PDB file of C-alpha atoms in Angstrom:
ATOM      1  CA  MET A 279      52.843 -28.148  23.124  1.00 77.00           C
ATOM      2  CA  ALA A 280      49.734 -30.335  23.382  1.00 84.00           C
ATOM      3  CA  VAL A 281      48.733 -31.432  26.866  1.00 88.00           C
ATOM      4  CA  PRO A 282      46.323 -34.307  27.490  1.00 87.00           C
ATOM      5  CA  LYS A 283      43.021 -33.342  29.078  1.00 88.00           C
ATOM      6  CA  LYS A 284      41.940 -34.573  32.474  1.00 90.00           C
ATOM      7  CA  ARG A 285      39.825 -37.689  32.618  1.00 90.00           C
ATOM      8  CA  THR A 286      36.050 -37.276  33.117  1.00 89.00           C
ATOM      9  CA  SER A 287      34.838 -38.902  36.307  1.00 94.00           C
ATOM     10  CA  ARG A 288      32.583 -41.938  36.136  1.00 95.00           C
ATOM     11  CA  SER A 289      29.743 -40.186  37.974  1.00 96.00           C
ATOM     12  CA  LYS A 290      29.802 -37.248  35.549  1.00 95.00           C
ATOM     13  CA  LYS A 291      29.668 -39.675  32.619  1.00 95.00           C
ATOM     14  CA  LYS A 292      26.690 -41.475  34.159  1.00 96.00           C
ATOM     15  CA  ILE A 293      24.845 -38.189  34.782  1.00 96.00           C
ATOM     16  CA  ARG A 294      25.357 -37.018  31.189  1.00 95.00           C
ATOM     17  CA  ASN A 295      24.309 -40.382  29.799  1.00 96.00           C
ATOM     18  CA  ARG A 296      21.193 -40.408  31.997  1.00 97.00           C
ATOM     19  CA  VAL A 297      20.198 -36.914  30.840  1.00 97.00           C
ATOM     20  CA  TRP A 298      20.644 -37.943  27.201  1.00 96.00           C
ATOM     21  CA  THR A 299      18.629 -41.134  27.737  1.00 96.00           C
ATOM     22  CA  MET A 300      15.803 -39.359  29.560  1.00 96.00           C
ATOM     23  CA  LYS A 301      15.501 -36.785  26.750  1.00 96.00           C
ATOM     24  CA  SER A 302      15.045 -39.532  24.182  1.00 96.00           C
ATOM     25  CA  LEU A 303      12.571 -41.430  26.386  1.00 96.00           C
ATOM     26  CA  LYS A 304      10.511 -38.277  26.903  1.00 96.00           C
ATOM     27  CA  LYS A 305      10.363 -37.590  23.148  1.00 95.00           C
ATOM     28  CA  ALA A 306       9.436 -41.210  22.445  1.00 95.00           C
ATOM     29  CA  SER A 307       6.602 -41.222  24.973  1.00 94.00           C
ATOM     30  CA  LYS A 308       5.246 -37.919  23.615  1.00 91.00           C
ATOM     31  CA  SER A 309       5.236 -39.196  20.042  1.00 90.00           C
ATOM     32  CA  PHE A 310       3.596 -42.466  21.132  1.00 91.00           C
ATOM     33  CA  SER A 311       0.922 -40.529  23.007  1.00 87.00           C
ATOM     34  CA  LEU A 312       0.257 -38.364  19.944  1.00 84.00           C
ATOM     35  CA  ALA A 313      -0.024 -41.451  17.745  1.00 85.00           C
ATOM     36  CA  GLN A 314      -2.504 -43.020  20.162  1.00 86.00           C
ATOM     37  CA  SER A 315      -4.661 -39.890  20.242  1.00 83.00           C
ATOM     38  CA  ILE A 316      -4.650 -39.642  16.435  1.00 80.00           C
ATOM     39  CA  LEU A 317      -5.647 -43.281  16.025  1.00 83.00           C
ATOM     40  CA  SER A 318      -8.421 -43.011  18.587  1.00 83.00           C
ATOM     41  CA  GLY A 319      -9.692 -39.736  17.059  1.00 75.00           C
ATOM     42  CA  ARG A 320      -9.319 -37.677  20.240  1.00 72.00           C
ATOM     43  CA  SER A 321      -6.536 -35.425  18.972  1.00 71.00           C
ATOM     44  CA  ARG A 322      -7.213 -31.701  19.356  1.00 72.00           C
ATOM     45  CA  SER A 323      -3.694 -30.375  18.859  1.00 71.00           C
ATOM     46  CA  PHE A 324      -2.748 -32.178  15.667  1.00 68.00           C
ATOM     47  CA  TYR A 325      -4.519 -31.719  12.352  1.00 68.00           C
ATOM     48  CA  TYR A 326      -4.067 -33.963   9.343  1.00 67.00           C
ATOM     49  CA  VAL A 327      -5.871 -34.620   6.084  1.00 69.00           C
ATOM     50  CA  ALA A 328      -7.363 -38.090   5.873  1.00 69.00           C
ATOM     51  CA  GLU A 329      -7.548 -39.542   2.390  1.00 75.00           C
ATOM     52  CA  LYS A 330     -10.991 -40.600   1.284  1.00 71.00           C
ATOM     53  CA  LYS A 331     -11.245 -44.096  -0.122  1.00 69.00           C
ATOM     54  CA  PHE A 332     -13.821 -44.669  -2.811  1.00 62.00           C
TER      55      PHE A 332
END
């Protein structure tokens, strides 16, 4: 017979949510930093082909 699971505590929910949020913030800041370095021309770790305009 099916038994309902125990409720997750509020603090555990907050911790999990915070971890998830911090992961996304870290990825966003890394991608923003990469975009800034590409636009300024200081990027050493990212190579791309720039199209030549005639």
